[in-house]
Amino acid sequence: AVDLGLTRRMLRRRVATGRLVALGPDLFAVGGAPMTWEGRLRGLQLRGGPDTLVSHRAAAALWGIEGYRKTVLEVSVPRGRRLRATGAVVHESTDLDLAGQRIRDGLALTDPARTLLDLARRSSDSRLALAIESARRQRLTSWAELIACLSKHARPGRPGIRRLRRVIAAGVERHQVTDSDFELLVHALLVEHGL
């Protein structure tokens, strides 16, 4: 806006009258335009810089992984970059360059395998297994891609590595993809009871 001839004073006046809405110190949206979840994520990315990626639960929702809805604003930025955002979760990552950036709905996000590794940090084994099966069902990832992601990110203290390793070990020999989460649960029960 400044490059197009607007002054800071003109911007403040437009914010005061509602013609613009301030999303951050130097980020504005047109007043009256509906602010969608995707629009707020895009605003976070613009504020965070070009290598800010939608990640964790927000990336899972964009990938369409079952059990994750478009409600949480969650992004990752390189370690050392400070991004403060009210109502959003911002992660600082030391290995964001390994995330395998993809574009979906105009947003840069972590690839499906990295998204599942990020989810492993706070998910139970069973919830992670359901998320992996949902991603496999949609052909977003495979066991081989998950193993490659695991080996690429493995380091002492890396959150989620142990849980993802356990879930992969429990399911990697099963090549078939289930049609539903219920079928996956029934399969697990049958195997657990030796049937």
JSON list of C-alpha atoms in Angstrom, two decimals:
[
{"chain": "A", "resi": 1, "resn": "ALA", "atom": "CA", "xyz": [0.00, 0.00, 0.00]},
{"chain": "A", "resi": 2, "resn": "VAL", "atom": "CA", "xyz": [2.87, 2.35, 0.83]},
{"chain": "A", "resi": 3, "resn": "ASP", "atom": "CA", "xyz": [4.50, 1.51, -2.52]},
{"chain": "A", "resi": 4, "resn": "LEU", "atom": "CA", "xyz": [1.23, 2.51, -4.22]},
{"chain": "A", "resi": 5, "resn": "GLY", "atom": "CA", "xyz": [1.26, 5.92, -2.57]},
{"chain": "A", "resi": 6, "resn": "LEU", "atom": "CA", "xyz": [-0.66, 5.45, 0.68]},
{"chain": "A", "resi": 7, "resn": "THR", "atom": "CA", "xyz": [0.88, 7.04, 3.75]},
{"chain": "A", "resi": 8, "resn": "ARG", "atom": "CA", "xyz": [0.85, 5.55, 7.24]},
{"chain": "A", "resi": 9, "resn": "ARG", "atom": "CA", "xyz": [-1.67, 8.21, 8.21]},
{"chain": "A", "resi": 10, "resn": "MET", "atom": "CA", "xyz": [-3.96, 7.20, 5.33]},
{"chain": "A", "resi": 11, "resn": "LEU", "atom": "CA", "xyz": [-3.71, 3.56, 6.41]},
{"chain": "A", "resi": 12, "resn": "ARG", "atom": "CA", "xyz": [-4.58, 4.45, 10.03]},
{"chain": "A", "resi": 13, "resn": "ARG", "atom": "CA", "xyz": [-7.60, 6.46, 8.81]},
{"chain": "A", "resi": 14, "resn": "ARG", "atom": "CA", "xyz": [-8.84, 3.54, 6.71]},
{"chain": "A", "resi": 15, "resn": "VAL", "atom": "CA", "xyz": [-8.49, 1.22, 9.71]},
{"chain": "A", "resi": 16, "resn": "ALA", "atom": "CA", "xyz": [-10.35, 3.72, 11.92]},
{"chain": "A", "resi": 17, "resn": "THR", "atom": "CA", "xyz": [-13.24, 3.95, 9.46]},
{"chain": "A", "resi": 18, "resn": "GLY", "atom": "CA", "xyz": [-13.39, 0.17, 8.90]},
{"chain": "A", "resi": 19, "resn": "ARG", "atom": "CA", "xyz": [-12.34, 0.23, 5.24]},
{"chain": "A", "resi": 20, "resn": "LEU", "atom": "CA", "xyz": [-9.31, -1.84, 6.25]},
{"chain": "A", "resi": 21, "resn": "VAL", "atom": "CA", "xyz": [-8.85, -4.31, 9.11]},
{"chain": "A", "resi": 22, "resn": "ALA", "atom": "CA", "xyz": [-5.42, -4.55, 10.73]},
{"chain": "A", "resi": 23, "resn": "LEU", "atom": "CA", "xyz": [-4.29, -8.19, 10.92]},
{"chain": "A", "resi": 24, "resn": "GLY", "atom": "CA", "xyz": [-0.83, -7.28, 12.18]},
{"chain": "A", "resi": 25, "resn": "PRO", "atom": "CA", "xyz": [1.57, -4.35, 12.32]},
{"chain": "A", "resi": 26, "resn": "ASP", "atom": "CA", "xyz": [1.97, -4.23, 8.52]},
{"chain": "A", "resi": 27, "resn": "LEU", "atom": "CA", "xyz": [-0.80, -6.54, 7.33]},
{"chain": "A", "resi": 28, "resn": "PHE", "atom": "CA", "xyz": [-4.31, -5.46, 6.39]},
{"chain": "A", "resi": 29, "resn": "ALA", "atom": "CA", "xyz": [-7.47, -7.00, 4.96]},
{"chain": "A", "resi": 30, "resn": "VAL", "atom": "CA", "xyz": [-10.30, -5.25, 3.17]},
{"chain": "A", "resi": 31, "resn": "GLY", "atom": "CA", "xyz": [-12.98, -4.24, 5.67]},
{"chain": "A", "resi": 32, "resn": "GLY", "atom": "CA", "xyz": [-16.28, -6.08, 5.36]},
{"chain": "A", "resi": 33, "resn": "ALA", "atom": "CA", "xyz": [-14.76, -9.04, 3.54]},
{"chain": "A", "resi": 34, "resn": "PRO", "atom": "CA", "xyz": [-15.47, -12.32, 5.32]},
{"chain": "A", "resi": 35, "resn": "MET", "atom": "CA", "xyz": [-12.43, -13.55, 7.23]},
{"chain": "A", "resi": 36, "resn": "THR", "atom": "CA", "xyz": [-12.17, -17.28, 6.68]},
{"chain": "A", "resi": 37, "resn": "TRP", "atom": "CA", "xyz": [-10.01, -19.78, 8.51]},
{"chain": "A", "resi": 38, "resn": "GLU", "atom": "CA", "xyz": [-7.84, -20.10, 5.40]},
{"chain": "A", "resi": 39, "resn": "GLY", "atom": "CA", "xyz": [-7.57, -16.30, 5.17]},
{"chain": "A", "resi": 40, "resn": "ARG", "atom": "CA", "xyz": [-6.34, -16.08, 8.76]},
{"chain": "A", "resi": 41, "resn": "LEU", "atom": "CA", "xyz": [-3.76, -18.81, 8.06]},
{"chain": "A", "resi": 42, "resn": "ARG", "atom": "CA", "xyz": [-2.62, -16.89, 4.97]},
{"chain": "A", "resi": 43, "resn": "GLY", "atom": "CA", "xyz": [-2.25, -13.77, 7.14]},
{"chain": "A", "resi": 44, "resn": "LEU", "atom": "CA", "xyz": [-0.08, -15.73, 9.58]},
{"chain": "A", "resi": 45, "resn": "GLN", "atom": "CA", "xyz": [2.09, -16.93, 6.72]},
{"chain": "A", "resi": 46, "resn": "LEU", "atom": "CA", "xyz": [2.51, -13.40, 5.38]},
{"chain": "A", "resi": 47, "resn": "ARG", "atom": "CA", "xyz": [3.45, -12.12, 8.83]},
{"chain": "A", "resi": 48, "resn": "GLY", "atom": "CA", "xyz": [5.83, -15.04, 9.47]},
{"chain": "A", "resi": 49, "resn": "GLY", "atom": "CA", "xyz": [7.74, -14.78, 6.21]},
{"chain": "A", "resi": 50, "resn": "PRO", "atom": "CA", "xyz": [8.18, -16.89, 3.09]},
{"chain": "A", "resi": 51, "resn": "ASP", "atom": "CA", "xyz": [9.30, -20.06, 4.87]},
{"chain": "A", "resi": 52, "resn": "THR", "atom": "CA", "xyz": [6.41, -20.14, 7.35]},
{"chain": "A", "resi": 53, "resn": "LEU", "atom": "CA", "xyz": [4.43, -23.37, 6.88]},
{"chain": "A", "resi": 54, "resn": "VAL", "atom": "CA", "xyz": [0.95, -24.38, 7.99]},
{"chain": "A", "resi": 55, "resn": "SER", "atom": "CA", "xyz": [1.61, -27.39, 10.21]},
{"chain": "A", "resi": 56, "resn": "HIS", "atom": "CA", "xyz": [0.32, -29.84, 12.83]},
{"chain": "A", "resi": 57, "resn": "ARG", "atom": "CA", "xyz": [-3.49, -29.86, 13.25]},
{"chain": "A", "resi": 58, "resn": "ALA", "atom": "CA", "xyz": [-4.10, -27.10, 10.69]},
{"chain": "A", "resi": 59, "resn": "ALA", "atom": "CA", "xyz": [-2.10, -28.99, 8.03]},
{"chain": "A", "resi": 60, "resn": "ALA", "atom": "CA", "xyz": [-3.97, -32.20, 8.93]},
{"chain": "A", "resi": 61, "resn": "ALA", "atom": "CA", "xyz": [-7.28, -30.39, 8.37]},
{"chain": "A", "resi": 62, "resn": "LEU", "atom": "CA", "xyz": [-6.10, -29.04, 5.01]},
{"chain": "A", "resi": 63, "resn": "TRP", "atom": "CA", "xyz": [-4.96, -32.52, 3.96]},
{"chain": "A", "resi": 64, "resn": "GLY", "atom": "CA", "xyz": [-8.43, -33.82, 4.88]},
{"chain": "A", "resi": 65, "resn": "ILE", "atom": "CA", "xyz": [-7.13, -36.25, 7.50]},
{"chain": "A", "resi": 66, "resn": "GLU", "atom": "CA", "xyz": [-10.12, -37.57, 9.43]},
{"chain": "A", "resi": 67, "resn": "GLY", "atom": "CA", "xyz": [-10.51, -36.26, 12.96]},
{"chain": "A", "resi": 68, "resn": "TYR", "atom": "CA", "xyz": [-9.06, -32.81, 12.24]},
{"chain": "A", "resi": 69, "resn": "ARG", "atom": "CA", "xyz": [-11.25, -29.81, 11.49]},
{"chain": "A", "resi": 70, "resn": "LYS", "atom": "CA", "xyz": [-10.53, -26.34, 10.20]},
{"chain": "A", "resi": 71, "resn": "THR", "atom": "CA", "xyz": [-10.58, -24.66, 13.61]},
{"chain": "A", "resi": 72, "resn": "VAL", "atom": "CA", "xyz": [-7.03, -24.38, 14.97]},
{"chain": "A", "resi": 73, "resn": "LEU", "atom": "CA", "xyz": [-4.61, -21.87, 13.46]},
{"chain": "A", "resi": 74, "resn": "GLU", "atom": "CA", "xyz": [-1.20, -23.57, 13.64]},
{"chain": "A", "resi": 75, "resn": "VAL", "atom": "CA", "xyz": [2.02, -22.72, 11.79]},
{"chain": "A", "resi": 76, "resn": "SER", "atom": "CA", "xyz": [5.73, -23.48, 12.06]},
{"chain": "A", "resi": 77, "resn": "VAL", "atom": "CA", "xyz": [8.54, -20.97, 11.60]},
{"chain": "A", "resi": 78, "resn": "PRO", "atom": "CA", "xyz": [12.32, -21.48, 11.58]},
{"chain": "A", "resi": 79, "resn": "ARG", "atom": "CA", "xyz": [13.95, -21.48, 15.03]},
{"chain": "A", "resi": 80, "resn": "GLY", "atom": "CA", "xyz": [14.81, -17.97, 16.18]},
{"chain": "A", "resi": 81, "resn": "ARG", "atom": "CA", "xyz": [12.06, -16.22, 14.26]},
{"chain": "A", "resi": 82, "resn": "ARG", "atom": "CA", "xyz": [9.56, -14.65, 16.62]},
{"chain": "A", "resi": 83, "resn": "LEU", "atom": "CA", "xyz": [5.96, -14.59, 15.47]},
{"chain": "A", "resi": 84, "resn": "ARG", "atom": "CA", "xyz": [3.40, -13.62, 18.05]},
{"chain": "A", "resi": 85, "resn": "ALA", "atom": "CA", "xyz": [-0.19, -14.20, 17.05]},
{"chain": "A", "resi": 86, "resn": "THR", "atom": "CA", "xyz": [-3.19, -14.06, 19.31]},
{"chain": "A", "resi": 87, "resn": "GLY", "atom": "CA", "xyz": [-5.45, -17.08, 18.85]},
{"chain": "A", "resi": 88, "resn": "ALA", "atom": "CA", "xyz": [-2.82, -19.08, 16.96]},
{"chain": "A", "resi": 89, "resn": "VAL", "atom": "CA", "xyz": [-0.25, -21.72, 17.84]},
{"chain": "A", "resi": 90, "resn": "VAL", "atom": "CA", "xyz": [3.22, -20.93, 16.49]},
{"chain": "A", "resi": 91, "resn": "HIS", "atom": "CA", "xyz": [5.96, -23.57, 16.61]},
{"chain": "A", "resi": 92, "resn": "GLU", "atom": "CA", "xyz": [9.65, -22.79, 16.17]},
{"chain": "A", "resi": 93, "resn": "SER", "atom": "CA", "xyz": [11.34, -25.63, 14.30]},
{"chain": "A", "resi": 94, "resn": "THR", "atom": "CA", "xyz": [15.02, -26.46, 13.91]},
{"chain": "A", "resi": 95, "resn": "ASP", "atom": "CA", "xyz": [14.32, -28.79, 10.96]},
{"chain": "A", "resi": 96, "resn": "LEU", "atom": "CA", "xyz": [11.64, -26.95, 9.00]},
{"chain": "A", "resi": 97, "resn": "ASP", "atom": "CA", "xyz": [13.85, -27.13, 5.91]},
{"chain": "A", "resi": 98, "resn": "LEU", "atom": "CA", "xyz": [13.27, -30.92, 5.94]},
{"chain": "A", "resi": 99, "resn": "ALA", "atom": "CA", "xyz": [9.48, -30.58, 6.01]},
{"chain": "A", "resi": 100, "resn": "GLY", "atom": "CA", "xyz": [8.84, -31.11, 2.31]},
{"chain": "A", "resi": 101, "resn": "GLN", "atom": "CA", "xyz": [6.72, -28.02, 1.63]},
{"chain": "A", "resi": 102, "resn": "ARG", "atom": "CA", "xyz": [3.58, -28.52, -0.46]},
{"chain": "A", "resi": 103, "resn": "ILE", "atom": "CA", "xyz": [0.89, -26.08, -1.65]},
{"chain": "A", "resi": 104, "resn": "ARG", "atom": "CA", "xyz": [-2.77, -26.80, -0.94]},
{"chain": "A", "resi": 105, "resn": "ASP", "atom": "CA", "xyz": [-5.63, -24.33, -1.30]},
{"chain": "A", "resi": 106, "resn": "GLY", "atom": "CA", "xyz": [-3.02, -21.62, -1.93]},
{"chain": "A", "resi": 107, "resn": "LEU", "atom": "CA", "xyz": [-1.28, -22.24, 1.39]},
{"chain": "A", "resi": 108, "resn": "ALA", "atom": "CA", "xyz": [2.25, -23.58, 1.95]},
{"chain": "A", "resi": 109, "resn": "LEU", "atom": "CA", "xyz": [2.12, -26.50, 4.36]},
{"chain": "A", "resi": 110, "resn": "THR", "atom": "CA", "xyz": [4.13, -29.44, 5.60]},
{"chain": "A", "resi": 111, "resn": "ASP", "atom": "CA", "xyz": [3.93, -32.58, 3.48]},
{"chain": "A", "resi": 112, "resn": "PRO", "atom": "CA", "xyz": [1.61, -35.35, 4.75]},
{"chain": "A", "resi": 113, "resn": "ALA", "atom": "CA", "xyz": [4.37, -37.49, 6.29]},
{"chain": "A", "resi": 114, "resn": "ARG", "atom": "CA", "xyz": [5.84, -34.54, 8.23]},
{"chain": "A", "resi": 115, "resn": "THR", "atom": "CA", "xyz": [2.33, -33.51, 9.26]},
{"chain": "A", "resi": 116, "resn": "LEU", "atom": "CA", "xyz": [1.81, -36.96, 10.78]},
{"chain": "A", "resi": 117, "resn": "LEU", "atom": "CA", "xyz": [5.17, -36.74, 12.57]},
{"chain": "A", "resi": 118, "resn": "ASP", "atom": "CA", "xyz": [4.10, -33.35, 13.99]},
{"chain": "A", "resi": 119, "resn": "LEU", "atom": "CA", "xyz": [0.77, -34.86, 15.11]},
{"chain": "A", "resi": 120, "resn": "ALA", "atom": "CA", "xyz": [2.66, -37.70, 16.85]},
{"chain": "A", "resi": 121, "resn": "ARG", "atom": "CA", "xyz": [3.98, -35.20, 19.37]},
{"chain": "A", "resi": 122, "resn": "ARG", "atom": "CA", "xyz": [0.64, -34.89, 21.16]},
{"chain": "A", "resi": 123, "resn": "SER", "atom": "CA", "xyz": [-1.52, -37.74, 19.82]},
{"chain": "A", "resi": 124, "resn": "SER", "atom": "CA", "xyz": [-2.09, -41.11, 21.42]},
{"chain": "A", "resi": 125, "resn": "ASP", "atom": "CA", "xyz": [-0.86, -44.17, 19.53]},
{"chain": "A", "resi": 126, "resn": "SER", "atom": "CA", "xyz": [-4.41, -45.07, 18.54]},
{"chain": "A", "resi": 127, "resn": "ARG", "atom": "CA", "xyz": [-5.29, -41.58, 17.31]},
{"chain": "A", "resi": 128, "resn": "LEU", "atom": "CA", "xyz": [-2.05, -41.41, 15.32]},
{"chain": "A", "resi": 129, "resn": "ALA", "atom": "CA", "xyz": [-2.79, -44.84, 13.79]},
{"chain": "A", "resi": 130, "resn": "LEU", "atom": "CA", "xyz": [-6.22, -43.58, 12.69]},
{"chain": "A", "resi": 131, "resn": "ALA", "atom": "CA", "xyz": [-4.66, -40.43, 11.17]},
{"chain": "A", "resi": 132, "resn": "ILE", "atom": "CA", "xyz": [-2.06, -42.50, 9.31]},
{"chain": "A", "resi": 133, "resn": "GLU", "atom": "CA", "xyz": [-4.73, -44.83, 7.97]},
{"chain": "A", "resi": 134, "resn": "SER", "atom": "CA", "xyz": [-6.82, -41.85, 6.84]},
{"chain": "A", "resi": 135, "resn": "ALA", "atom": "CA", "xyz": [-3.80, -40.43, 4.99]},
{"chain": "A", "resi": 136, "resn": "ARG", "atom": "CA", "xyz": [-3.02, -43.82, 3.43]},
{"chain": "A", "resi": 137, "resn": "ARG", "atom": "CA", "xyz": [-6.65, -44.26, 2.42]},
{"chain": "A", "resi": 138, "resn": "GLN", "atom": "CA", "xyz": [-6.48, -40.97, 0.51]},
{"chain": "A", "resi": 139, "resn": "ARG", "atom": "CA", "xyz": [-3.08, -41.91, -0.95]},
{"chain": "A", "resi": 140, "resn": "LEU", "atom": "CA", "xyz": [-1.45, -38.90, 0.68]},
{"chain": "A", "resi": 141, "resn": "THR", "atom": "CA", "xyz": [1.40, -41.00, 2.05]},
{"chain": "A", "resi": 142, "resn": "SER", "atom": "CA", "xyz": [2.67, -44.56, 2.32]},
{"chain": "A", "resi": 143, "resn": "TRP", "atom": "CA", "xyz": [4.57, -46.65, 4.84]},
{"chain": "A", "resi": 144, "resn": "ALA", "atom": "CA", "xyz": [7.75, -46.05, 2.83]},
{"chain": "A", "resi": 145, "resn": "GLU", "atom": "CA", "xyz": [7.28, -42.26, 2.94]},
{"chain": "A", "resi": 146, "resn": "LEU", "atom": "CA", "xyz": [6.59, -42.37, 6.68]},
{"chain": "A", "resi": 147, "resn": "ILE", "atom": "CA", "xyz": [9.74, -44.43, 7.29]},
{"chain": "A", "resi": 148, "resn": "ALA", "atom": "CA", "xyz": [11.77, -41.99, 5.16]},
{"chain": "A", "resi": 149, "resn": "CYS", "atom": "CA", "xyz": [10.33, -39.07, 7.14]},
{"chain": "A", "resi": 150, "resn": "LEU", "atom": "CA", "xyz": [11.16, -40.85, 10.38]},
{"chain": "A", "resi": 151, "resn": "SER", "atom": "CA", "xyz": [14.78, -41.43, 9.39]},
{"chain": "A", "resi": 152, "resn": "LYS", "atom": "CA", "xyz": [15.17, -37.90, 8.02]},
{"chain": "A", "resi": 153, "resn": "HIS", "atom": "CA", "xyz": [13.97, -36.26, 11.26]},
{"chain": "A", "resi": 154, "resn": "ALA", "atom": "CA", "xyz": [15.30, -38.76, 13.82]},
{"chain": "A", "resi": 155, "resn": "ARG", "atom": "CA", "xyz": [17.48, -37.18, 16.48]},
{"chain": "A", "resi": 156, "resn": "PRO", "atom": "CA", "xyz": [17.61, -37.43, 20.27]},
{"chain": "A", "resi": 157, "resn": "GLY", "atom": "CA", "xyz": [14.83, -35.45, 21.89]},
{"chain": "A", "resi": 158, "resn": "ARG", "atom": "CA", "xyz": [12.82, -34.90, 18.68]},
{"chain": "A", "resi": 159, "resn": "PRO", "atom": "CA", "xyz": [9.16, -34.88, 19.78]},
{"chain": "A", "resi": 160, "resn": "GLY", "atom": "CA", "xyz": [6.96, -37.53, 18.15]},
{"chain": "A", "resi": 161, "resn": "ILE", "atom": "CA", "xyz": [9.73, -39.79, 16.83]},
{"chain": "A", "resi": 162, "resn": "ARG", "atom": "CA", "xyz": [9.21, -42.59, 19.36]},
{"chain": "A", "resi": 163, "resn": "ARG", "atom": "CA", "xyz": [5.44, -42.65, 18.97]},
{"chain": "A", "resi": 164, "resn": "LEU", "atom": "CA", "xyz": [5.59, -42.59, 15.16]},
{"chain": "A", "resi": 165, "resn": "ARG", "atom": "CA", "xyz": [8.20, -45.38, 15.24]},
{"chain": "A", "resi": 166, "resn": "ARG", "atom": "CA", "xyz": [5.89, -47.51, 17.46]},
{"chain": "A", "resi": 167, "resn": "VAL", "atom": "CA", "xyz": [2.84, -46.97, 15.25]},
{"chain": "A", "resi": 168, "resn": "ILE", "atom": "CA", "xyz": [4.80, -47.71, 12.07]},
{"chain": "A", "resi": 169, "resn": "ALA", "atom": "CA", "xyz": [6.24, -50.89, 13.62]},
{"chain": "A", "resi": 170, "resn": "ALA", "atom": "CA", "xyz": [2.74, -52.03, 14.60]},
{"chain": "A", "resi": 171, "resn": "GLY", "atom": "CA", "xyz": [1.23, -51.47, 11.16]},
{"chain": "A", "resi": 172, "resn": "VAL", "atom": "CA", "xyz": [3.91, -51.58, 8.47]},
{"chain": "A", "resi": 173, "resn": "GLU", "atom": "CA", "xyz": [3.38, -55.24, 7.63]},
{"chain": "A", "resi": 174, "resn": "ARG", "atom": "CA", "xyz": [-0.27, -54.57, 6.85]},
{"chain": "A", "resi": 175, "resn": "HIS", "atom": "CA", "xyz": [-0.24, -53.46, 3.23]},
{"chain": "A", "resi": 176, "resn": "GLN", "atom": "CA", "xyz": [-4.00, -53.32, 2.77]},
{"chain": "A", "resi": 177, "resn": "VAL", "atom": "CA", "xyz": [-5.72, -50.00, 3.37]},
{"chain": "A", "resi": 178, "resn": "THR", "atom": "CA", "xyz": [-8.96, -50.19, 5.33]},
{"chain": "A", "resi": 179, "resn": "ASP", "atom": "CA", "xyz": [-12.14, -48.61, 4.02]},
{"chain": "A", "resi": 180, "resn": "SER", "atom": "CA", "xyz": [-13.01, -46.98, 7.35]},
{"chain": "A", "resi": 181, "resn": "ASP", "atom": "CA", "xyz": [-11.71, -46.30, 10.83]},
{"chain": "A", "resi": 182, "resn": "PHE", "atom": "CA", "xyz": [-14.17, -48.88, 12.16]},
{"chain": "A", "resi": 183, "resn": "GLU", "atom": "CA", "xyz": [-12.61, -51.56, 9.95]},
{"chain": "A", "resi": 184, "resn": "LEU", "atom": "CA", "xyz": [-9.16, -50.59, 11.26]},
{"chain": "A", "resi": 185, "resn": "LEU", "atom": "CA", "xyz": [-10.35, -50.91, 14.87]},
{"chain": "A", "resi": 186, "resn": "VAL", "atom": "CA", "xyz": [-11.97, -54.30, 14.23]},
{"chain": "A", "resi": 187, "resn": "HIS", "atom": "CA", "xyz": [-8.75, -55.47, 12.55]},
{"chain": "A", "resi": 188, "resn": "ALA", "atom": "CA", "xyz": [-6.72, -54.35, 15.59]},
{"chain": "A", "resi": 189, "resn": "LEU", "atom": "CA", "xyz": [-9.07, -56.20, 17.95]},
{"chain": "A", "resi": 190, "resn": "LEU", "atom": "CA", "xyz": [-8.88, -59.40, 15.90]},
{"chain": "A", "resi": 191, "resn": "VAL", "atom": "CA", "xyz": [-5.07, -59.30, 15.81]},
{"chain": "A", "resi": 192, "resn": "GLU", "atom": "CA", "xyz": [-4.90, -58.48, 19.53]},
{"chain": "A", "resi": 193, "resn": "HIS", "atom": "CA", "xyz": [-6.94, -61.60, 20.34]},
{"chain": "A", "resi": 194, "resn": "GLY", "atom": "CA", "xyz": [-4.98, -63.85, 17.99]},
{"chain": "A", "resi": 195, "resn": "LEU", "atom": "CA", "xyz": [-7.69, -64.26, 15.38]}
]
